[in-house]
Coordinates of N, CA and C in Angstrom, one line a residue:
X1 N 24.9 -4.6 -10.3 CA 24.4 -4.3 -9.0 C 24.8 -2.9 -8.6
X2 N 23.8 -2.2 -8.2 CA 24.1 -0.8 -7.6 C 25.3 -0.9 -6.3
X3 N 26.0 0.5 -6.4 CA 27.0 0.2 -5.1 C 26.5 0.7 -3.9
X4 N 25.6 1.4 -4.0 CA 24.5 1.7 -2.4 C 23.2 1.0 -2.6
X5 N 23.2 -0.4 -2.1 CA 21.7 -1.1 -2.8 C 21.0 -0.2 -1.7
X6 N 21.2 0.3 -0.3 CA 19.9 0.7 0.5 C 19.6 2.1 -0.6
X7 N 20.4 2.5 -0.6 CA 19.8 4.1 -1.5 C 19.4 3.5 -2.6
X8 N 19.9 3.1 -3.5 CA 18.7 2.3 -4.5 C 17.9 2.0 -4.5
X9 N 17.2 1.7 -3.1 CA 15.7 1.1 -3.3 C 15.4 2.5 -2.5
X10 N 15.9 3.1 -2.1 CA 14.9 4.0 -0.9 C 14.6 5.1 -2.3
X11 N 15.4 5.1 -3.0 CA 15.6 6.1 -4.3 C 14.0 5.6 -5.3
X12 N 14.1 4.5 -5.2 CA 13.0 4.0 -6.2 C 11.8 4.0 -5.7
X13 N 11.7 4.3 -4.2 CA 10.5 4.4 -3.8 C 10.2 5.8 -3.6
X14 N 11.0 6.5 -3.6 CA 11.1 8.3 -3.8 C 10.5 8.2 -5.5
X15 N 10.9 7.6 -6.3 CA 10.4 7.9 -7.5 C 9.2 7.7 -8.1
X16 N 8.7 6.5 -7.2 CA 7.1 6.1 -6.8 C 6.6 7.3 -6.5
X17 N 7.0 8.0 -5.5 CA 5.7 9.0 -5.1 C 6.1 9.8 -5.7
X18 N 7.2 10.2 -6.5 CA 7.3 11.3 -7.4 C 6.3 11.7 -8.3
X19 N 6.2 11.0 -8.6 CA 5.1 10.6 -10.1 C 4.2 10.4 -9.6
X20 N 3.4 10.1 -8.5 CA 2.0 10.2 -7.8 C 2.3 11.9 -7.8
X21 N 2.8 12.4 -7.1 CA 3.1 13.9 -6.6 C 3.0 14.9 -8.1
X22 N 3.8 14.3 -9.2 CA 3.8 15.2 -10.3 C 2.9 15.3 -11.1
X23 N 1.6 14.1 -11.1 CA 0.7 14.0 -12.0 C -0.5 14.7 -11.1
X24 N -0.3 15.1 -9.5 CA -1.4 16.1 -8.6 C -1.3 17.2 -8.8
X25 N 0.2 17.4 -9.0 CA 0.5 18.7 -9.1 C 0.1 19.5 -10.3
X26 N 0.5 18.8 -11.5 CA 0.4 19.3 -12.2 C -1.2 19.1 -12.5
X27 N -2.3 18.7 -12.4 CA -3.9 18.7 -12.3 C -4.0 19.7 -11.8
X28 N -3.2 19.9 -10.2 CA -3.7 21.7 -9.5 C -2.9 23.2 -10.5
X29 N -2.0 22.1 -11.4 CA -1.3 23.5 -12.0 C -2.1 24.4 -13.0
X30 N -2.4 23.3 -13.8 CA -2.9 23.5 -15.2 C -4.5 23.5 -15.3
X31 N -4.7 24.1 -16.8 CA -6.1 24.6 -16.6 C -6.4 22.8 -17.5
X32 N -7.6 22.6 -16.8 CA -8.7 21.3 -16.9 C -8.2 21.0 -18.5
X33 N -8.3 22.0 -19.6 CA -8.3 21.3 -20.7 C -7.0 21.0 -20.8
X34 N -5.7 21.7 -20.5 CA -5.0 21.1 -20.5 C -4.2 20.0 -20.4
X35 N -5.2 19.5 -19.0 CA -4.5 18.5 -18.2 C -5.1 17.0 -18.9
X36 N -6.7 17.6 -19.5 CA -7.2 16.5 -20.2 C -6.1 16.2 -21.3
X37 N -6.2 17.1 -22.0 CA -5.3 16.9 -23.3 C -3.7 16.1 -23.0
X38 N -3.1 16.4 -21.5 CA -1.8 15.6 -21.2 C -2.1 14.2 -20.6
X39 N -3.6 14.4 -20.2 CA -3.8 13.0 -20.2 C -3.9 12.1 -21.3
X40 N -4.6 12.7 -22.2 CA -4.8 12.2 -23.8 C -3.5 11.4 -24.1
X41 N -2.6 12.3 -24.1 CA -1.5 12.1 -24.7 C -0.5 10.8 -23.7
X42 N -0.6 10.8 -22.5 CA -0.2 10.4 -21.9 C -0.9 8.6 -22.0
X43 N -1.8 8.8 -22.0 CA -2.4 7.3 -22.5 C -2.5 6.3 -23.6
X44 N -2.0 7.5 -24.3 CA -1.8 6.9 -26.1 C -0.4 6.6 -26.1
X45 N 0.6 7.1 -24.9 CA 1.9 6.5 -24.6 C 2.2 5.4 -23.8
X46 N 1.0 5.2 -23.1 CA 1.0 3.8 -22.5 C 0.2 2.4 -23.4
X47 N -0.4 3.3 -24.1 CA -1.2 2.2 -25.3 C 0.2 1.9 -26.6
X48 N 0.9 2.6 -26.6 CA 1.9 2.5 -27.4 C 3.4 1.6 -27.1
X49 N 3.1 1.6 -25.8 CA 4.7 1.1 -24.7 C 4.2 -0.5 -24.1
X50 N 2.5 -0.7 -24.1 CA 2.6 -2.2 -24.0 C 2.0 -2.7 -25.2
X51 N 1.7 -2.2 -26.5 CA 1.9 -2.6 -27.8 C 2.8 -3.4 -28.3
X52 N 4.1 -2.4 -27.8 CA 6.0 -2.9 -28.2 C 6.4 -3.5 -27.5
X53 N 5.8 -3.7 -26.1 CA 5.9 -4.9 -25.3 C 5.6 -6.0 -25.7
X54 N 4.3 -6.4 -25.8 CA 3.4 -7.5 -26.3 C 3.8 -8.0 -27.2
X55 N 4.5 -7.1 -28.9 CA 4.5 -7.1 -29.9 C 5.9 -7.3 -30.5
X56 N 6.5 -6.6 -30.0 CA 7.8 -6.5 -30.2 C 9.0 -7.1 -29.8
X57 N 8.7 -6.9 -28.4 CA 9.9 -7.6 -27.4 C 9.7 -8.9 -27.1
X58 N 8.5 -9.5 -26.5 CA 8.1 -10.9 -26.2 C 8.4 -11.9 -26.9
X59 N 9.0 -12.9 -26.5 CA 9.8 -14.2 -27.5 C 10.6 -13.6 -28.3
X60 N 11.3 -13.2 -27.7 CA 12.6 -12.6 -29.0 C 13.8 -13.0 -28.2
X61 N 14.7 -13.1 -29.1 CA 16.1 -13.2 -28.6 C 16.9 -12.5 -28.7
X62 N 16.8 -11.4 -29.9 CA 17.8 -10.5 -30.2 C 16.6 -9.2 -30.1
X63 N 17.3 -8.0 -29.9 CA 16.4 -6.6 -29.8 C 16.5 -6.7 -31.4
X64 N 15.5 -6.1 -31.5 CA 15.2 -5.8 -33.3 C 15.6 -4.4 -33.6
X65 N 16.1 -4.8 -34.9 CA 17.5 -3.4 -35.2 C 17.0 -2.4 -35.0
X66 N 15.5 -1.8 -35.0 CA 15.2 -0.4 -35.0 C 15.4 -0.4 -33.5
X67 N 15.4 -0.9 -32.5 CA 15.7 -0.6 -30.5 C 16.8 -0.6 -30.8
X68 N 17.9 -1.2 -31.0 CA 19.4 -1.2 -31.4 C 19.6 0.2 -32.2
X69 N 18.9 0.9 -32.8 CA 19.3 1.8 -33.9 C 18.7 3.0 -32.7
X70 N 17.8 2.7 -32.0 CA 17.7 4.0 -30.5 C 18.5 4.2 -29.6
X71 N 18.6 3.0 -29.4 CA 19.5 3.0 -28.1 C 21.1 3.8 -28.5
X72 N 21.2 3.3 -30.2 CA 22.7 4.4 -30.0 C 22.4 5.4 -30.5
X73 N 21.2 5.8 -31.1 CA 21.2 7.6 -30.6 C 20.5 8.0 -29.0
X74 N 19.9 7.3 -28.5 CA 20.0 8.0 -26.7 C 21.6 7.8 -26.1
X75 N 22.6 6.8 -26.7 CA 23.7 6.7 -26.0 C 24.3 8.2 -26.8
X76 N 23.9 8.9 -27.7 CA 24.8 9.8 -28.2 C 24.0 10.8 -27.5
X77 N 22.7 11.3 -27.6 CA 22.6 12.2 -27.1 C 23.1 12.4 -25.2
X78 N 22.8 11.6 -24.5 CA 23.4 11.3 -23.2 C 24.9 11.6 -23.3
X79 N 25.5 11.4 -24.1 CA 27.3 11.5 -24.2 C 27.2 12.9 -24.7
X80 N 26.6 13.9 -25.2 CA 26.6 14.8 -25.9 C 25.8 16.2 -24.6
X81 N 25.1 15.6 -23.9 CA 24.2 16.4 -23.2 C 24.7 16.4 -21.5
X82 N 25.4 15.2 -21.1 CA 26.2 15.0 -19.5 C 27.1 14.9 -20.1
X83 N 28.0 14.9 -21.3 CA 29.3 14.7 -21.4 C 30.1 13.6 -21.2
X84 N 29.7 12.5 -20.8 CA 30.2 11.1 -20.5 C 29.8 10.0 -21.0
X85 N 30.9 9.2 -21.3 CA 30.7 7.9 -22.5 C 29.2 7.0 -21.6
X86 N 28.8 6.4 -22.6 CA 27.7 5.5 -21.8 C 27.8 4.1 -22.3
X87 N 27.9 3.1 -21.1 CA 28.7 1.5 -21.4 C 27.7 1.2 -23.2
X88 N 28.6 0.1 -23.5 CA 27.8 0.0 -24.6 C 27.6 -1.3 -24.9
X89 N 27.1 -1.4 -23.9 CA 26.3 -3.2 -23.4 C 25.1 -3.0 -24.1
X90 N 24.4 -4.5 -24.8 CA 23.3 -4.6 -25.4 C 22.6 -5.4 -24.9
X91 N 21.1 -4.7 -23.9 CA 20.4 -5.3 -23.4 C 19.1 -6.3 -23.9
X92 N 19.0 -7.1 -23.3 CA 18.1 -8.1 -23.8 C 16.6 -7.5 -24.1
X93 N 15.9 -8.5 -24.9 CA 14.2 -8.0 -25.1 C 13.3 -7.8 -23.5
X94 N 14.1 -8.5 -22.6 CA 13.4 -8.7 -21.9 C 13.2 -7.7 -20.6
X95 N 14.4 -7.4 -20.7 CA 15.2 -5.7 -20.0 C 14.7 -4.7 -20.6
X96 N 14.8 -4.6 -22.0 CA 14.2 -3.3 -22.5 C 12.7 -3.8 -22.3
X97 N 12.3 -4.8 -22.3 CA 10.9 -4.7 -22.0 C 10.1 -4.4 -20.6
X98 N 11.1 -4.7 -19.4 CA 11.1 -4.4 -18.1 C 11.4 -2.6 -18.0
X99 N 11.8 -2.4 -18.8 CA 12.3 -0.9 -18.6 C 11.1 0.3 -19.0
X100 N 10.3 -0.5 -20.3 CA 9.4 -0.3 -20.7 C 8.2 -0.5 -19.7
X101 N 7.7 -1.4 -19.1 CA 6.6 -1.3 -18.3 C 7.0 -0.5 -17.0
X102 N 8.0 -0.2 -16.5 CA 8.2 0.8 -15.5 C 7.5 2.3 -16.0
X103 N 8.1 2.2 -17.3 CA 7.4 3.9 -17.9 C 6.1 3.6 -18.3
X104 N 5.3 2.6 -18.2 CA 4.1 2.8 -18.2 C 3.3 2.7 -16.8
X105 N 4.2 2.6 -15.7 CA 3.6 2.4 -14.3 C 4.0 4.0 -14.2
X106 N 5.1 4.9 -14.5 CA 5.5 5.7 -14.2 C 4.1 7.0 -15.0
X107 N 3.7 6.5 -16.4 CA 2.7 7.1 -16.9 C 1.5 6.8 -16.3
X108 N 1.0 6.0 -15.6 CA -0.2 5.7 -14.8 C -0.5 6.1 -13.5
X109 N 0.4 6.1 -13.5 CA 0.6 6.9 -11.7 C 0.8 8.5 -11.8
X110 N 0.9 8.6 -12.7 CA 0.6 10.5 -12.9 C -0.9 10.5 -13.5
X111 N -1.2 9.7 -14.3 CA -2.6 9.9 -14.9 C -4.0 9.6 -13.9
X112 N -3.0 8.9 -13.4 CA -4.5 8.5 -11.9 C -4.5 9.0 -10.9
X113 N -3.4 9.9 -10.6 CA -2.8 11.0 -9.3 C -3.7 12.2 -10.3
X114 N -3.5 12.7 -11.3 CA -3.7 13.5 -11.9 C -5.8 13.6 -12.0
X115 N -5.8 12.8 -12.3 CA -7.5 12.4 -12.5 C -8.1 12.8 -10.9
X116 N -7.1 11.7 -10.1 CA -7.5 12.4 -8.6 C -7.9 13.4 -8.1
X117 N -6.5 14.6 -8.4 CA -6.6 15.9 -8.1 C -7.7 16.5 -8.8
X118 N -8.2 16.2 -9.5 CA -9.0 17.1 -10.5 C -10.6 16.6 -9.8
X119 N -10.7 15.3 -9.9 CA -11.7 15.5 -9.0 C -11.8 16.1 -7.5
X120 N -10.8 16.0 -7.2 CA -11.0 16.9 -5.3 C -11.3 18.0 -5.7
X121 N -10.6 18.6 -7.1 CA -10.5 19.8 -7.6 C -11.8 20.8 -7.5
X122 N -12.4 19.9 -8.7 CA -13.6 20.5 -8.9 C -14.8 19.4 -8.4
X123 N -15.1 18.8 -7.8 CA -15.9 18.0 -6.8 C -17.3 17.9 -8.0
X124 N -17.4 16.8 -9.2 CA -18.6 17.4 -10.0 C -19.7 16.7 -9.3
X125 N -19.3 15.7 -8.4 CA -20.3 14.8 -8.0 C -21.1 15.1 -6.1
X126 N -20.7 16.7 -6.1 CA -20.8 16.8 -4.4 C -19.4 16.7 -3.3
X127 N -19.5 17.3 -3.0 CA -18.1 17.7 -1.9 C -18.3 15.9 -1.7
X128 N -18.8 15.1 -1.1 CA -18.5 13.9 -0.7 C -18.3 13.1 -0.9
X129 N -19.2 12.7 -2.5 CA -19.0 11.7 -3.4 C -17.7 11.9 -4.0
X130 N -17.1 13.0 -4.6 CA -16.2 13.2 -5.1 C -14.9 13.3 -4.3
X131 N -14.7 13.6 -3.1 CA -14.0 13.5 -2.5 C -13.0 12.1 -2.2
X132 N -14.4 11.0 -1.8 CA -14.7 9.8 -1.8 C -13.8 9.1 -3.1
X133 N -14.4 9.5 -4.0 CA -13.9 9.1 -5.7 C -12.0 9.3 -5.7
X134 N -12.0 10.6 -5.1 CA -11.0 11.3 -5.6 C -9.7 10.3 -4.3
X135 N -10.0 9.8 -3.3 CA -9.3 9.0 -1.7 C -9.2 7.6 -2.7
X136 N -10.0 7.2 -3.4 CA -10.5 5.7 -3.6 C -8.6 5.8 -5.1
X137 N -9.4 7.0 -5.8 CA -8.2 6.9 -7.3 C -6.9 7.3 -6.2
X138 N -6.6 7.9 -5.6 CA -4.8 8.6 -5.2 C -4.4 6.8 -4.3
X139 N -5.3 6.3 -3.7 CA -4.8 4.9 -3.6 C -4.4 4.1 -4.1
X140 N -5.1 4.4 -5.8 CA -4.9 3.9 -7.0 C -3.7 4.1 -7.4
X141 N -3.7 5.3 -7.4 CA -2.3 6.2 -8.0 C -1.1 5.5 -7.3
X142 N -0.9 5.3 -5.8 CA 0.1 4.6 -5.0 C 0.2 3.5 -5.3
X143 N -1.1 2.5 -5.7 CA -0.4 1.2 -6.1 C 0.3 1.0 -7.6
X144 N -0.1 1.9 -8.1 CA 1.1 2.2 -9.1 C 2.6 2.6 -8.7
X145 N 2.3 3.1 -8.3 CA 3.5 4.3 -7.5 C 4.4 2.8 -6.7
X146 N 3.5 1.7 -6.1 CA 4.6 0.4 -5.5 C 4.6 -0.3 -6.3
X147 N 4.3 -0.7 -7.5 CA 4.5 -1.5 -8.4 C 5.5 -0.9 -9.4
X148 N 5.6 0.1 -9.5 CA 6.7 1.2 -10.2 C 8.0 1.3 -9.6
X149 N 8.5 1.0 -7.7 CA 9.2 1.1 -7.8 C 9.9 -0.2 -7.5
X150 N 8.7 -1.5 -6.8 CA 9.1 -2.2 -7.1 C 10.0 -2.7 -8.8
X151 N 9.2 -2.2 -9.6 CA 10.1 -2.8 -11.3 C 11.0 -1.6 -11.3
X152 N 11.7 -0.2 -10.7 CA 12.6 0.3 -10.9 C 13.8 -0.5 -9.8
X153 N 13.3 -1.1 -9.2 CA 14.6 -1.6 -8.4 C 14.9 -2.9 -9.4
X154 N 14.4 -3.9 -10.0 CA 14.5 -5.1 -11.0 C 15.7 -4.5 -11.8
X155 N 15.2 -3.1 -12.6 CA 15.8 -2.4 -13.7 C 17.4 -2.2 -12.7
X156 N 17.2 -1.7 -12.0 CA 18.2 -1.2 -11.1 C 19.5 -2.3 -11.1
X157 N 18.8 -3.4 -11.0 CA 20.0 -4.4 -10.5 C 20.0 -5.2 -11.6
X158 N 19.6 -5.1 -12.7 CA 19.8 -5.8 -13.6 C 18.9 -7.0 -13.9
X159 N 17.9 -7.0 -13.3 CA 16.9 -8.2 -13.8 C 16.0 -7.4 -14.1
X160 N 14.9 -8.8 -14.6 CA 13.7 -8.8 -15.7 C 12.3 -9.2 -14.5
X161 N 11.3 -8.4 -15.5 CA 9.7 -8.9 -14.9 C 9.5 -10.7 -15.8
X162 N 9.0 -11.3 -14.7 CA 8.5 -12.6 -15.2 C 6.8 -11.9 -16.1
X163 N 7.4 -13.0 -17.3 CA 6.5 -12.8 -18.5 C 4.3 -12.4 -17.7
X164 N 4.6 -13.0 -17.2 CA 2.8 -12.7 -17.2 C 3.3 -11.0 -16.9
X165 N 3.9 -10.5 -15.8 CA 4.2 -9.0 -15.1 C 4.3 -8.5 -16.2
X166 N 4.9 -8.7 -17.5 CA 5.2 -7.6 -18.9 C 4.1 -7.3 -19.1
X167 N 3.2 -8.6 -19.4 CA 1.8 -8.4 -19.9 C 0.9 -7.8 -19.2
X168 N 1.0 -7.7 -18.4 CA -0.1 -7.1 -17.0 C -0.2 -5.9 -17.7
X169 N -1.9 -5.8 -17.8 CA -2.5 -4.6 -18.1 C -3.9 -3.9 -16.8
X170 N -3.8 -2.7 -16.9 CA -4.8 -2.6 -16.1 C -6.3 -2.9 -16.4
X171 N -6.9 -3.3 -15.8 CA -8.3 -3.2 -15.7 C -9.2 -2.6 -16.7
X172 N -9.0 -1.5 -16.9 CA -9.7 -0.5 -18.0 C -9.1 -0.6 -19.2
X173 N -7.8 -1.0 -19.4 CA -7.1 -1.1 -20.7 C -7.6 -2.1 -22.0
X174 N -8.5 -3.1 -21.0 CA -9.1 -4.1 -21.9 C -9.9 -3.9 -23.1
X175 N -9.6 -4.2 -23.9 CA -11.2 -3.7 -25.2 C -12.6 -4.7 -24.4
X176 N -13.3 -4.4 -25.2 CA -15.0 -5.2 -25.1 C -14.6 -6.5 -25.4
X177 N -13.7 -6.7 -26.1 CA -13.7 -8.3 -26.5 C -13.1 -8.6 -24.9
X178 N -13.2 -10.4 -24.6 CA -13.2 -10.7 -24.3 C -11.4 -11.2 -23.6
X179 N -10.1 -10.4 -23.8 CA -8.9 -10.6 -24.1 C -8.4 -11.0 -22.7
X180 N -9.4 -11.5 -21.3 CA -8.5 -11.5 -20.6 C -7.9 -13.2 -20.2
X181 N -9.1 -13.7 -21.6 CA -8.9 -15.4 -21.2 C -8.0 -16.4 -22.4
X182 N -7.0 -15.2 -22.9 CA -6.3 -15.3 -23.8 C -5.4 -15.7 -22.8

C-alpha cells in the first residue's frame, strides 16, 4: 500500500492527463509524417503488449522465465541508473499483466490525443466537421486517460484487473473475423 494513498491516486490521475497532454503535444510538435510514423510504432506496441497478455500471462501460475529473466535486468539497470537496490519480490502473471494493460491505456491515450490534435490541426474535413471529429476523439483520449488511472492506482496498491479488464480490447482492435463472441 502507498504511504500517501490521497497523493497516489491524485498522482495517477495527473498521469491520465499526462499522456492525453503528451500525445497533443507532441501532434502540434512534430511534422505529420513523423507523428504518423510514432503512431505506427506506437500501435504495433499495443498489438504486442495485449498479445503477451492474452498469450502469455493468462492462466498461468508462475511468470515464464523469459519475464523473470527482464525483470532482473530492469532491476539492474534501475539499481545502476537511480543508484538504489530494488525489492526483489516476484510478481504474479496477473500483476505483470495488470501492469501491462496500463501501458497500453497509457499508449492509447497518446495515440488518440495525438490523432486529435492533428485533426484540429490540419482540419481535412472543414473547420467544423473536423473540429467536431477532433472534440468527439480528445473525449476518447480522456476515457482512456480514466481508465488508465483508474488501473495505475490497482498497480499502485498492489492488486490485479479482473480477467475480462486484461482482455478488454478496444473497438477498432478487432480483426474482420468475428472475435468478439469468443
Amino acid at each position: 500500500m502507498p504511504e500517501d494513498p490521497e497523493l497516489s491516486f491524485v498522482l495517477c490521475i495527473v498521469a491520465g492527463a499526462l499522456a492525453v497532454a503528451a500525445g497533443a503535444f507532441g501532434a502540434l510538435s512534430f511534422a505529420p509524417s513523423a507523428c504518423a510514423l510514432l503512431g505506427v510504432l506506437a500501435t504495433l506496441r499495443i498489438c504486442w503488449l495485449d498479445d503477451n497478455i492474452a498469450n502469455d500471462l493468462l492462466d498461468r501460475e508462475q511468470l515464464p522465465p523469459s519475464y523473470i529473466n527482464a525483470q532482473r535486468r530492469q532491476r539492474w539497470l534501475e539499481a545502476l541508473l537511480l543508484g538504489r537496490a530494488v525489492p526483489q519480490e516476484t510478481p504474479t502473471p496477473a500483476q505483470v499483466a495488470t501492469r501491462m494493460r496500463a501501458e497500453v491505456q497509457v499508449w492509447s491515450a497518446i495515440v488518440v490525443a495525438g490523432a486529435a490534435a492533428m485533426l484540429a490541426r490540419t482540419a481535412p474535413f472543414g473547420m467544423l466537421v473536423s473540429c467536431g471529429l477532433a472534440l468527439w476523439a480528445f473525449l476518447w483520449a480522456f476515457r482512456f486517460a480514466d481508465r488508465l488511472s483508474a488501473t495505475l492506482w490497482l498497480v499502485e496498491t498492489g492488486r490485479v484487473l479482473p480477467r475480462e479488464d486484461l482482455l478488454r480490447r478496444v473497438s477498432w482492435a478487432y480483426s474482420g473475423r468475428n472475435d468478439r463472441n469468443r
